[in-house]
CSV table of C-alpha atoms and ligand atoms in Angstrom, one decimal:
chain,number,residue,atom,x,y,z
A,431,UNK,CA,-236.5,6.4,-76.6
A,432,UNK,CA,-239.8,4.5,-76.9
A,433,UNK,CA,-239.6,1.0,-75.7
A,434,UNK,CA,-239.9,-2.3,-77.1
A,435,UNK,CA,-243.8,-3.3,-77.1
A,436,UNK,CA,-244.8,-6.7,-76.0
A,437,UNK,CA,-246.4,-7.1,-79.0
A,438,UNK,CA,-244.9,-6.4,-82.9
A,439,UNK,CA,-246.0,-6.3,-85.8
A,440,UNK,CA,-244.0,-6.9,-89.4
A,441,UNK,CA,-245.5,-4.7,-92.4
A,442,UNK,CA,-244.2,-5.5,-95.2
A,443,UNK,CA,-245.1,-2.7,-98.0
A,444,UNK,CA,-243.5,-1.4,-101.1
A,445,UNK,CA,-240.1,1.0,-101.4
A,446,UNK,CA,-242.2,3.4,-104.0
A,447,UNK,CA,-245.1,5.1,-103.2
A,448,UNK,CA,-247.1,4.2,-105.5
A,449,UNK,CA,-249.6,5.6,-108.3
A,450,UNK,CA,-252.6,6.5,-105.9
A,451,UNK,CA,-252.0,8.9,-102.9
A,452,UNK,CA,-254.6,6.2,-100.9
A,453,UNK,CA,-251.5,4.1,-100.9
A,454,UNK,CA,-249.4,6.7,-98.6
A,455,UNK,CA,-252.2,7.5,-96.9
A,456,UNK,CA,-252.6,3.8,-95.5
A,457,UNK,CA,-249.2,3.6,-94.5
A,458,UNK,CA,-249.3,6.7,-92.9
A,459,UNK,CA,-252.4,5.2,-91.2
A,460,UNK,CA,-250.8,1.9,-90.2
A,461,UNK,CA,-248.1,3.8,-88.7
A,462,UNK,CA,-250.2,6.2,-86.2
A,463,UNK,CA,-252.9,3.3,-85.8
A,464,UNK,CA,-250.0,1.0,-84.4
A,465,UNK,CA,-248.1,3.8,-82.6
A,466,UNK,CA,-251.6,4.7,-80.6
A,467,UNK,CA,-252.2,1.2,-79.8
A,468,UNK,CA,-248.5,0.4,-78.3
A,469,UNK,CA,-248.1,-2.4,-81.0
A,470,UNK,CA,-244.3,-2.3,-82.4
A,471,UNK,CA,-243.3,-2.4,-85.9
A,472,UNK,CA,-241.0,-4.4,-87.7
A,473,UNK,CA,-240.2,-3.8,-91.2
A,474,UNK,CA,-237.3,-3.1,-93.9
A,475,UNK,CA,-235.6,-0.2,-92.8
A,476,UNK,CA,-236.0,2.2,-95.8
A,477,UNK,CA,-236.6,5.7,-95.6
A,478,UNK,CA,-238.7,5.9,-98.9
A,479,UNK,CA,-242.0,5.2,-100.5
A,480,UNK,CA,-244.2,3.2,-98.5
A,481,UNK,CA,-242.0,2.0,-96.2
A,482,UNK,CA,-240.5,5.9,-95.6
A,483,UNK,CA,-244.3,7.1,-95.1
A,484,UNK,CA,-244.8,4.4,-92.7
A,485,UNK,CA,-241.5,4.9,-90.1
A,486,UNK,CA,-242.4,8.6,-90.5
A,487,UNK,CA,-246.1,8.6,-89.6
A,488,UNK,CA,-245.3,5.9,-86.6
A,489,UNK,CA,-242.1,8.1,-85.0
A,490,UNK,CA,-244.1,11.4,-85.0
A,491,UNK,CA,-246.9,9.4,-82.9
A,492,UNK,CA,-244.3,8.4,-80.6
A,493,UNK,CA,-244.6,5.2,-81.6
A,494,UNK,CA,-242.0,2.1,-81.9
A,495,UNK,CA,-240.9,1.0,-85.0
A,496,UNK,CA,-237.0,-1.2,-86.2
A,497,UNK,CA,-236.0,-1.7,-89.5
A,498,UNK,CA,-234.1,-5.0,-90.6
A,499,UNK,CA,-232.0,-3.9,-93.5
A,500,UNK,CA,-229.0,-5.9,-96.0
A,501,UNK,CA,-225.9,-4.5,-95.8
A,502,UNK,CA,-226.1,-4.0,-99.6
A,503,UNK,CA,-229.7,-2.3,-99.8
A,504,UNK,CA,-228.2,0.6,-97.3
A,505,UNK,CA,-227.5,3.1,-99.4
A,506,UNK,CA,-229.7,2.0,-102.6
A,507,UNK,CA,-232.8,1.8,-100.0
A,508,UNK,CA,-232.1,4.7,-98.3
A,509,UNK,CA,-231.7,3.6,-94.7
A,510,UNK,CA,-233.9,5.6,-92.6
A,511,UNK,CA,-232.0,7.6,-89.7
A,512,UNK,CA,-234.2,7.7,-86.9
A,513,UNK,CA,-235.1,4.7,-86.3
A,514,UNK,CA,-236.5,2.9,-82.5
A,515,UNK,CA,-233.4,0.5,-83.4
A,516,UNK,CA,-232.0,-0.7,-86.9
A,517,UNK,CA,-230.1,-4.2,-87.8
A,518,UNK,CA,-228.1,-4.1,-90.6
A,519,UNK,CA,-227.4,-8.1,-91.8
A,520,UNK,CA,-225.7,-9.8,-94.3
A,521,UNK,CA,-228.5,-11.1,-97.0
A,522,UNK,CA,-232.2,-10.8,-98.0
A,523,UNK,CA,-232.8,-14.2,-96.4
A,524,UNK,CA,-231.2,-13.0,-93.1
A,525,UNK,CA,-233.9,-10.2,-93.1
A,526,UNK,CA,-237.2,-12.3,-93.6
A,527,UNK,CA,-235.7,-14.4,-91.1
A,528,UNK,CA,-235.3,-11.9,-88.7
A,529,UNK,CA,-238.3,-10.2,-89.7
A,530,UNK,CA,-240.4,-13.5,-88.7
A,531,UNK,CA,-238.2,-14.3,-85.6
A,532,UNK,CA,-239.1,-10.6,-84.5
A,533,UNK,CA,-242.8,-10.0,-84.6
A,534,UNK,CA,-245.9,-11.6,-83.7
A,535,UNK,CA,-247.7,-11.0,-87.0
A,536,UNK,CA,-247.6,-9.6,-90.5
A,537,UNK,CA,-249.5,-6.8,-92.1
A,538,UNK,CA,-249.0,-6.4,-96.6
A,539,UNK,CA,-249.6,-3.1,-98.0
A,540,UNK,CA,-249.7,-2.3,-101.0
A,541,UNK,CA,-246.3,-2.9,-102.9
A,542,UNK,CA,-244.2,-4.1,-106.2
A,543,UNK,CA,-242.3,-7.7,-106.5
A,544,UNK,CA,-240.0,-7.3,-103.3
A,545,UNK,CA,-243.2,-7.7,-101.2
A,546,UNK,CA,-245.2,-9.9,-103.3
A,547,UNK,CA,-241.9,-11.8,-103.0
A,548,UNK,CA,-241.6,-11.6,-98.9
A,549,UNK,CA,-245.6,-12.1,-98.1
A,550,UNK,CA,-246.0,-15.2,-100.1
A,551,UNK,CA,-242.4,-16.7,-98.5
A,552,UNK,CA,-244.1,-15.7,-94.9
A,553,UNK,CA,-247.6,-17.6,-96.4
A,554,UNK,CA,-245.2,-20.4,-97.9
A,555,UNK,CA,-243.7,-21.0,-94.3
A,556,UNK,CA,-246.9,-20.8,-92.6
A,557,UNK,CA,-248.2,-23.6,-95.3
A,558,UNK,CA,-245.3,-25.8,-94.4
A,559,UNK,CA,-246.0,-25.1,-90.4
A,560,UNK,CA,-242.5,-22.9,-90.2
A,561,UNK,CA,-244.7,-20.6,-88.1
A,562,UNK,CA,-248.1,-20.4,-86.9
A,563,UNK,CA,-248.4,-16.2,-87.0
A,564,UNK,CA,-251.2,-14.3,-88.5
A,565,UNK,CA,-250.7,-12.7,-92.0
A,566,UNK,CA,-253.4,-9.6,-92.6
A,567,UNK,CA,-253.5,-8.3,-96.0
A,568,UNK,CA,-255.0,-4.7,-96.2
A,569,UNK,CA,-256.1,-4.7,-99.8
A,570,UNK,CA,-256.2,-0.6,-100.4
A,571,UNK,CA,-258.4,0.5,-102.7
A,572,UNK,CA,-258.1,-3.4,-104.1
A,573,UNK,CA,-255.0,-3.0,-105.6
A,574,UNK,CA,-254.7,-7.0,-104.8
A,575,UNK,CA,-257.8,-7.7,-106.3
A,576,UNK,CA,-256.6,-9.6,-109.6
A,577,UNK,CA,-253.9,-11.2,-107.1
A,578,UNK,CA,-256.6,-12.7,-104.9
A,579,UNK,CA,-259.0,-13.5,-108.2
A,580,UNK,CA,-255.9,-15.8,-108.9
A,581,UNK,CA,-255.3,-17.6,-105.5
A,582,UNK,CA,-259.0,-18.6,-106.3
A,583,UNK,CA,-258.0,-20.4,-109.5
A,584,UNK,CA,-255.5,-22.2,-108.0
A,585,UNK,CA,-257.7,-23.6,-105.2
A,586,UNK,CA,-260.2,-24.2,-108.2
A,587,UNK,CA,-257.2,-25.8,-110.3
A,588,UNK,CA,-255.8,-28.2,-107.3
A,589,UNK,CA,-252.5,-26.8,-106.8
A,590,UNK,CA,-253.6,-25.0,-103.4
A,591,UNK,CA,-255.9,-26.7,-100.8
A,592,UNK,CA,-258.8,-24.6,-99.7
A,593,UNK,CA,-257.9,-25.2,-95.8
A,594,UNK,CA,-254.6,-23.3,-96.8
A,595,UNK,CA,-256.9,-20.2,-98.4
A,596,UNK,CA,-256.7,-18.9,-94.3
A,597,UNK,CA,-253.2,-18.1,-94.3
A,598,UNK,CA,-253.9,-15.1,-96.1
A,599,UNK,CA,-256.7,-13.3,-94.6
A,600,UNK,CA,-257.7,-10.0,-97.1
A,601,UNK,CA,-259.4,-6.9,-95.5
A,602,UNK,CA,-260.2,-3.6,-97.3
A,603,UNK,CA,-260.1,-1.3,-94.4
A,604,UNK,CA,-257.7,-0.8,-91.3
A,605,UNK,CA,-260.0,-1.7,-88.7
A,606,UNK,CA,-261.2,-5.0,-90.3
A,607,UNK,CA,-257.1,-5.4,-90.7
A,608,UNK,CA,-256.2,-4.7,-87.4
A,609,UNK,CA,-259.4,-6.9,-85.4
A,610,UNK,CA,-258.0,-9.9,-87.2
A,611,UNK,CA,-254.9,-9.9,-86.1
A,612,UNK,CA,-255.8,-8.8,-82.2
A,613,UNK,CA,-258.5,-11.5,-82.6
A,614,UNK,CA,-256.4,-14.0,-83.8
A,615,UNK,CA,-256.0,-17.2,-82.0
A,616,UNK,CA,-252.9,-19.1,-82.6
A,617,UNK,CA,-253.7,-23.3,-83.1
A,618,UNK,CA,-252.6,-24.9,-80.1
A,619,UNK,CA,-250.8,-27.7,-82.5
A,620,UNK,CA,-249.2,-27.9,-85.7
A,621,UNK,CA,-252.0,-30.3,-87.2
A,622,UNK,CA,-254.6,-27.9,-86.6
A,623,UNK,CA,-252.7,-25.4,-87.7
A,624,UNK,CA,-252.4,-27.3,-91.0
A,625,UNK,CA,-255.9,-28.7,-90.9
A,626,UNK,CA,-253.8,-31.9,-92.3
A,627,UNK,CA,-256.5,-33.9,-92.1
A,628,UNK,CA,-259.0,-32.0,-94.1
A,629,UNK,CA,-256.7,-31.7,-97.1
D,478,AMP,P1,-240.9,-3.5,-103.5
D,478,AMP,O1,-242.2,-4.0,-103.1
D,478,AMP,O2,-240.3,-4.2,-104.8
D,478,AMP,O3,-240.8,-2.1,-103.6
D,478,AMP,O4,-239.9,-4.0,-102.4
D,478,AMP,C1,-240.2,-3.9,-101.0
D,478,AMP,C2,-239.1,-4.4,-100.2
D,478,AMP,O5,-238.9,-5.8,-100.4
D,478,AMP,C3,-237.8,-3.7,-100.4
D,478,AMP,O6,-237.2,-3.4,-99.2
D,478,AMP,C4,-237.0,-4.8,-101.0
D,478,AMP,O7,-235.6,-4.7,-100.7
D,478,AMP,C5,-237.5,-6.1,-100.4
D,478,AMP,N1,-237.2,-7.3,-101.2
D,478,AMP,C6,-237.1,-7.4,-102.5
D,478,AMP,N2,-236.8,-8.7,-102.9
D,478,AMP,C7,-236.6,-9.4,-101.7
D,478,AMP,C8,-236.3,-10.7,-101.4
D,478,AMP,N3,-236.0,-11.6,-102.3
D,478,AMP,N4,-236.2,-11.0,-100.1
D,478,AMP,C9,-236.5,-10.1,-99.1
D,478,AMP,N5,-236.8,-8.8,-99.4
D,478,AMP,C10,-236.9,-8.4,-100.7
């Protein structure tokens, strides 16, 4: 069995596949990408849509990927069987918890409101200095466009400081995705890291 990397990586993507087959196709991509590079994944655990494509792609490159999974979502997700290793806990929060605790960085894919839901609560936490991790978002053919569009009204409106626009760093293609995080420096303190006194 492959090994624990040094290094891991948490994708968070959606349990559908989605309308356009680019979608698949970047997980799939993610998957080898990471595998050929020794960089482990963390994600849900599911064997289907996104996240099935993505555990697939990554196990027949050899590569190392676990699944953190709730005890409830193990049948209605589809737990996937062949996994590098797979923790089954007791609630969604246990998972994002363990998700963070175990990887180095975060990768969003294209998904519905269950990643919407876990990349903005991994932003949220880096906004409130939880964690100081880089969060990539690989905007595939720019299904987050409108998403993004909106982050931009709210730094216009007030309600989000523009220092905090850098916890979510947006990328249309895999390499730009993948530089930024290996190029990623993490703030030597917490203030930097919050720029609190620019905001
Ligand atoms: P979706 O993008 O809706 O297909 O969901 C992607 C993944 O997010 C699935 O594995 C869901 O179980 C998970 N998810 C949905 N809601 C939450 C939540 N509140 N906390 C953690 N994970 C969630």
């Amino acid at each position: 069995m492959t090994p624990r990397p040094a290094f891991n990586i948490c994708v968070l993507c959606g349990s559908r596949p989605g309308s356009d087959p680019a979608y698949i196709q970047a997980a799939e991509a993610l998957g080898v990408a990471l595998a050929e590079r020794g960089i482990g994944i963390v994600y849900g655990g599911s064997s289907i849509g996104m996240m099935g494509h993505l555990a697939d792609s990554c196990l027949a490159a050899e590569g190392y990927i676990e699944g953190v999974i709730p005890e409830a979502l193990f049948l209605k997700e589809s737990a996937h069987p062949r996994l590098s290793q797979r923790f089954v806990v007791q609630s969604m929060h246990a998972r994002k918890t363990m998700m963070l605790d175990r990887s180095n960085a975060f990768i969003v894919l294209p998904g519905g409101l269950g990643t919407l839901e876990e990349a903005f609560e991994i932003i949220t936490w880096a906004q409130l200095g939880i964690h100081a991790k880089p969060l990539a978002v690989w905007n595939v053919a720019g299904y987050y466009d409108e998403l993004f569009t909106f982050l931009q009204k709210s730094i216009a409106h007030g309600f989000v400081p523009a220092a905090h626009r850098k916890f979510v760093a947006v990328h249309s293609t895999l390499d730009e995705t993948l530089n930024h995080i290996t190029q990623w420096k993490t703030p030597t303190t917490l203030a930097k890291w919050l720029d609190r006194d620019q905001t």
